[in-house]
Tab-separated table of C-alpha atoms in Angstrom:
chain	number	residue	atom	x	y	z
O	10	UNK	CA	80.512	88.783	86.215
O	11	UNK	CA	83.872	89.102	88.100
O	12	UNK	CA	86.228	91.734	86.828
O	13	UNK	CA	89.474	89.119	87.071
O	14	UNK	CA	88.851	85.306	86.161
O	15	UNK	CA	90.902	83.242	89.191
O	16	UNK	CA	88.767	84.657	92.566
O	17	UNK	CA	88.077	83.293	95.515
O	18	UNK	CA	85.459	83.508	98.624
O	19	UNK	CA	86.255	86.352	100.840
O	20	UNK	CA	86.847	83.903	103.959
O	21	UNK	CA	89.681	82.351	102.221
O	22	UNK	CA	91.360	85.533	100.726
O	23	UNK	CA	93.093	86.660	103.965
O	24	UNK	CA	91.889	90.373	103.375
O	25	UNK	CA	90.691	90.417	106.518
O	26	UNK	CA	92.751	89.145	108.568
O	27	UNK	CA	94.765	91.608	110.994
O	28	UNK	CA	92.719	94.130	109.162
O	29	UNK	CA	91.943	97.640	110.955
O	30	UNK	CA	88.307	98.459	109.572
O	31	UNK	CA	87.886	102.285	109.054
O	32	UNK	CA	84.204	102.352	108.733
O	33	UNK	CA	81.314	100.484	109.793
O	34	UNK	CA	77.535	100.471	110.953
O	35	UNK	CA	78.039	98.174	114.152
O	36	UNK	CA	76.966	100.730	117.008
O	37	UNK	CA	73.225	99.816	117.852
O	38	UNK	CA	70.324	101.997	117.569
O	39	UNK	CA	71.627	104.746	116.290
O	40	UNK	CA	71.459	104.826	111.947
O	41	UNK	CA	70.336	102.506	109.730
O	42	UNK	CA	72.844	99.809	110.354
O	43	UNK	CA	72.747	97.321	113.675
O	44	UNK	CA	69.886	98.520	115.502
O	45	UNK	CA	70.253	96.294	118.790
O	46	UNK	CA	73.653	95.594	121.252
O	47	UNK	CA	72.599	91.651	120.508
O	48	UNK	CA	73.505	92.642	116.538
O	49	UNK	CA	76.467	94.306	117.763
O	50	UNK	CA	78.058	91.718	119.605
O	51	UNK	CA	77.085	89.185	117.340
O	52	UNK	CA	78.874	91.124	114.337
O	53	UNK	CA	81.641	91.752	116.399
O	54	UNK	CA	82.278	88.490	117.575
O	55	UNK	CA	81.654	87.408	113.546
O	56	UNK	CA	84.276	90.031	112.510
O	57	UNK	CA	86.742	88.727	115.027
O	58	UNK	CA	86.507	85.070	113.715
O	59	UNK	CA	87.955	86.181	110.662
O	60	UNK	CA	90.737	88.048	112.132
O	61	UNK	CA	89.730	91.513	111.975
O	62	UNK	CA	91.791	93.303	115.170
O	63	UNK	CA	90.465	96.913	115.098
O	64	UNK	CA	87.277	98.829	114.574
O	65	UNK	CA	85.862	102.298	113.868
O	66	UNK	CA	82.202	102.668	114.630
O	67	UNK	CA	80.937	105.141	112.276
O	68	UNK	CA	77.741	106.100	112.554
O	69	UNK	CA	75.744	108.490	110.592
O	70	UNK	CA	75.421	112.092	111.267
O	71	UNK	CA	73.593	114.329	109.173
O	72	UNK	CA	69.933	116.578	109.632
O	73	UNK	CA	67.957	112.889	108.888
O	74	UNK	CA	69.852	111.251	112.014
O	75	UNK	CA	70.810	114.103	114.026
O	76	UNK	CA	72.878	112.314	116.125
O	77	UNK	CA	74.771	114.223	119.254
O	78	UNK	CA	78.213	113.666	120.109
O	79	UNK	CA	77.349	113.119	123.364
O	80	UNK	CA	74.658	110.086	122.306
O	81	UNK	CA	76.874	108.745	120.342
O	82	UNK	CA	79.776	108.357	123.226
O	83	UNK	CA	76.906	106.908	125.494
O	84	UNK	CA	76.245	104.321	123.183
O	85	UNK	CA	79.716	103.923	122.721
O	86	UNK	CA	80.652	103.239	126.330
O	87	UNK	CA	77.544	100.598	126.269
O	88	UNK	CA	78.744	99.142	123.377
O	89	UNK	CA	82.436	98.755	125.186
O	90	UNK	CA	81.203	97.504	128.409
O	91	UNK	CA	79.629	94.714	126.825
O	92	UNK	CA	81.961	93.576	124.648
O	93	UNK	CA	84.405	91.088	125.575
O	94	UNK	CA	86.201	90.060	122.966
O	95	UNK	CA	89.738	91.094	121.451
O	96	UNK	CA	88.863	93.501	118.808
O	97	UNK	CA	90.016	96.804	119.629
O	98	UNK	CA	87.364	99.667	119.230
O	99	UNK	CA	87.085	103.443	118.319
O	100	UNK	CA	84.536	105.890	118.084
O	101	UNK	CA	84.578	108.209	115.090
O	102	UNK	CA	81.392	109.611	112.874
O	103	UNK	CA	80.581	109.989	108.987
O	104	UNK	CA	79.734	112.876	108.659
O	105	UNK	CA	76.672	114.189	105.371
O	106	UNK	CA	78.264	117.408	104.272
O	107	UNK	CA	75.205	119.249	105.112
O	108	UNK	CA	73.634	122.473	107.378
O	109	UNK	CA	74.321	120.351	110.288
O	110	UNK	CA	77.845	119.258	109.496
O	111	UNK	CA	78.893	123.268	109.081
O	112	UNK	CA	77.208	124.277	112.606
O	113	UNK	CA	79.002	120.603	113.879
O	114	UNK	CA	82.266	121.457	111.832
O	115	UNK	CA	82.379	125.153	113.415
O	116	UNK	CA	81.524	124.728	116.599
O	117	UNK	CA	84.632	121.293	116.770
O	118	UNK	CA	81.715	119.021	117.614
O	119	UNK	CA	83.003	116.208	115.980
O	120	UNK	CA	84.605	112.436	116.302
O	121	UNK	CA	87.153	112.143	114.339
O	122	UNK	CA	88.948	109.521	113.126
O	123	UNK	CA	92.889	109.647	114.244
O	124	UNK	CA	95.035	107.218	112.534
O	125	UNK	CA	98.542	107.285	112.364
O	126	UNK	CA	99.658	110.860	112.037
O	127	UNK	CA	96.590	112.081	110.605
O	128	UNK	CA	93.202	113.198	112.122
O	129	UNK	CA	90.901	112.489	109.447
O	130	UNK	CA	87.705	114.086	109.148
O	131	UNK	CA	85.039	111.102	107.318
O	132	UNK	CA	82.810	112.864	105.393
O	133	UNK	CA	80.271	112.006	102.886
O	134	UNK	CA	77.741	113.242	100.080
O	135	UNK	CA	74.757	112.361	98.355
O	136	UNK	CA	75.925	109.668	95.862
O	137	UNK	CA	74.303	111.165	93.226
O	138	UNK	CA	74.889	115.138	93.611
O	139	UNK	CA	77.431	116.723	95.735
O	140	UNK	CA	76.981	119.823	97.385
O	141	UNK	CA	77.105	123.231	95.330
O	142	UNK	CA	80.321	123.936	97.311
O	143	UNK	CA	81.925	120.881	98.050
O	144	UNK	CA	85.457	122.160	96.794
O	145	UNK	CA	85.252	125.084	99.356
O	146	UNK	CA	83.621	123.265	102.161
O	147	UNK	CA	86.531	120.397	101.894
O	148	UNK	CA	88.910	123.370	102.111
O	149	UNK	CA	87.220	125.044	105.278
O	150	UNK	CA	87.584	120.932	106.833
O	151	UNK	CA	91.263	121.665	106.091
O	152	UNK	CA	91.756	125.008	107.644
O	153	UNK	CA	90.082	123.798	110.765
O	154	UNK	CA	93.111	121.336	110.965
O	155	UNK	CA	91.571	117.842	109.834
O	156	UNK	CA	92.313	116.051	106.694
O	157	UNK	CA	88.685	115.252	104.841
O	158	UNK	CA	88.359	111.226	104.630
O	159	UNK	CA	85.994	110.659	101.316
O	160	UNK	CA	83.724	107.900	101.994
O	161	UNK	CA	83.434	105.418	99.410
O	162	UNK	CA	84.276	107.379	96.291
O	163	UNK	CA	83.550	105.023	94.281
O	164	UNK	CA	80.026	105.427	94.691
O	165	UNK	CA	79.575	108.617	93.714
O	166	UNK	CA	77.872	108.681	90.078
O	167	UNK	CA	78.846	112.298	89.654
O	168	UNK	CA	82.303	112.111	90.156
O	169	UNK	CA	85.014	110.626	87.335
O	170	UNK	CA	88.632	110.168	86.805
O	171	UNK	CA	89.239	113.859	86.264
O	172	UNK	CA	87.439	114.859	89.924
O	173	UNK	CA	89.139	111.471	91.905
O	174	UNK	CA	92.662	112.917	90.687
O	175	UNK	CA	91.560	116.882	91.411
O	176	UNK	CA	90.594	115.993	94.332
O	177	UNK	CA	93.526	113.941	95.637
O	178	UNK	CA	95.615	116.794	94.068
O	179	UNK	CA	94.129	118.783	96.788
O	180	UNK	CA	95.159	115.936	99.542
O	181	UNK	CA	91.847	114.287	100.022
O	182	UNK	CA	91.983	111.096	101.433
O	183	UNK	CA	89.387	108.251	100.258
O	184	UNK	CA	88.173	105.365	101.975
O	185	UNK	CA	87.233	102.109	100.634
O	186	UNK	CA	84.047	100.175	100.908
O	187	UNK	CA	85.720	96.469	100.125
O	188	UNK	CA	82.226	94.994	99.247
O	189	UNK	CA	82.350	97.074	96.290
O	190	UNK	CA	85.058	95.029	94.712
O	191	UNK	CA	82.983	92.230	95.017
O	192	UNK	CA	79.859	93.836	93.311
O	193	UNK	CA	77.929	94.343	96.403
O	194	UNK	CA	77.218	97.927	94.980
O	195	UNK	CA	76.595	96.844	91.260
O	196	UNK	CA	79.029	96.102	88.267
O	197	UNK	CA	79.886	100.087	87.530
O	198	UNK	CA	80.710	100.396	91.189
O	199	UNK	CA	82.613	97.586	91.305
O	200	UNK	CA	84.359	98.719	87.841
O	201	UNK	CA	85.529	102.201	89.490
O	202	UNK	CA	87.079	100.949	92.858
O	203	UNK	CA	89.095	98.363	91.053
O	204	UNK	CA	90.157	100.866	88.731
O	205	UNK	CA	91.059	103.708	92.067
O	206	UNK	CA	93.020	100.811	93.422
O	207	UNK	CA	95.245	100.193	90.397
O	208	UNK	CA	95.895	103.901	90.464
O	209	UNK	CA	96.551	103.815	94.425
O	210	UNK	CA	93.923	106.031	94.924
O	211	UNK	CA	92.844	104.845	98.458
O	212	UNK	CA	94.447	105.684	101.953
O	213	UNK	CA	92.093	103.549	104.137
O	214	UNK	CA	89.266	100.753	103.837
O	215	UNK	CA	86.097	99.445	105.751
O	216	UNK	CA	83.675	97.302	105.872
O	217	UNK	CA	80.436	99.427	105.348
O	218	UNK	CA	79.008	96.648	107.951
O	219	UNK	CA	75.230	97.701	108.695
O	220	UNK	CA	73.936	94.533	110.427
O	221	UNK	CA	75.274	90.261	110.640
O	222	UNK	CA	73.364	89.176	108.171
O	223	UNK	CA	74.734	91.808	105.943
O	224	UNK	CA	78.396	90.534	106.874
O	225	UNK	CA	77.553	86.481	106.846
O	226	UNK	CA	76.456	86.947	103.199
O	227	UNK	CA	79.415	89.350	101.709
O	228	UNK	CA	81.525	86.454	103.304
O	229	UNK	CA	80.522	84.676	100.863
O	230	UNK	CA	81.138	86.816	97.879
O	231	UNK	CA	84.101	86.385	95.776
O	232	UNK	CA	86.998	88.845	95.448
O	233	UNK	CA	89.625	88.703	92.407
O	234	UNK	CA	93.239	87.722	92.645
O	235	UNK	CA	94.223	91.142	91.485
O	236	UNK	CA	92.037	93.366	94.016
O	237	UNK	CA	93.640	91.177	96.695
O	238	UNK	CA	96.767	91.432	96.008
O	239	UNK	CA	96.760	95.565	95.136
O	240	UNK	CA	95.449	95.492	98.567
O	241	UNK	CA	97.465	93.270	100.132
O	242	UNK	CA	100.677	95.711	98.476
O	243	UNK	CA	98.831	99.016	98.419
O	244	UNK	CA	97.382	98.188	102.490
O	245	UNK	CA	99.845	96.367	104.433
O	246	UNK	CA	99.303	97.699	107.585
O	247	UNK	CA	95.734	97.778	107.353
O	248	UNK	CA	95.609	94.019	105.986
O	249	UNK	CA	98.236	92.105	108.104
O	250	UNK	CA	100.450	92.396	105.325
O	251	UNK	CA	99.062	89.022	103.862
């Protein structure tokens, strides 16, 4: 069931087009999103027919993929060298707010994710339990200098209206998956993010890519009227201004 009645197919909303995409699974080989450059280019190349201009490649880091800064800007340079298309890219990380994000966070290993005036810090928890300490450890991620990026609040079962606004009280930016306005996530998902972008809520968005088969079929999903246009007013540099 869609939250508004009048929707439309996300390939003829215009939500992507001149749309920077904050996060995204597209670097090969390295999570559990595209796993070979083919994939890559191919989603790439899919992403740029519909207008997208810029990317961050956001792969996971956390003790189950322990993966180096130094891998990850190898891949990255791969990934470059063989693309020739006109989407601009960047490398940043999403980052599991775990043991190996506080030996990566104190030792300034880290990609971080600088847009505008802000270097943002994407970070990440379990979706269904957060950390003991997550109020302290977002703190120490300010002190260090960085502004914490919140992936995909919305997905967090844990969390309700009373955290979302504690937590931007404390200047927490959150980041957008847009397939969970289109139920991609399920219908309580879908429920929250609507209702975090009514209440302007959300600083950046993405695309949560993890592979071209993934993005060929959310192309076809259908978005409200309403979501697009809070986006298209809440997002206009992000979105093309539509």
């Amino acid at each position: 069931m869609h939250l508004f009645y009048k929707s439309q197919p996300i390939t003829e909303s215009g939500i992507l087009r001149e749309m920077t995409d904050h996060r995204s699974h597209v670097l090969p080989g390295v999570d559990d999103g595209v796993k070979t450059m083919d994939e890559s280019l191919t989603i790439l190349y899919l992403m740029e027919s519909q207008g997208i201009h810029k990317v961050w490649l956001t792969p996971h880091v956390m003790e189950d993929m322990p993966n180096t800064t130094l891998l990850l800007k190898e891949k990255f340079e791969e990934l470059q060298a063989a693309y020739r298309g006109t989407i601009e890219l960047n490398l940043a990380a999403e980052y599991m707010m775990d043991n190996l994000f506080k030996e990566r966070l104190e030792a300034g290993d880290l990609l971080l994710l600088c847009e505008g005036d802000y270097p943002y810090l994407l970070v990440e928890t379990s979706c269904f339990n957060p950390p003991m300490n997550l109020s302290s450890i977002l703190k120490h991620i300010q002190k260090k200098g960085y502004r914490p990026l919140l992936a995909h609040p919305e997905r967090y079962m844990y969390m309700d209206k009373s955290d979302y606004r504690a937590l931007k009280q404390e200047q927490i930016a959150f980041q957008l998956n847009l397939p969970s306005l289109t139920g991609a996530y399920g219908a309580h998902v879908q429920k929250k993010a609507a209702s975090l972008l009514k209440a302007g809520m959300y600083d950046l968005t993405g695309t949560d890519m993890h592979s071209p088969e993934h993005f060929r079929e959310w192309l076809g999903t259908q978005i409200g009227s309403q979501d697009r246009d809070m986006l298209s007013a809440r997002f206009p540099a992000c979105h093309g201004g539509l």
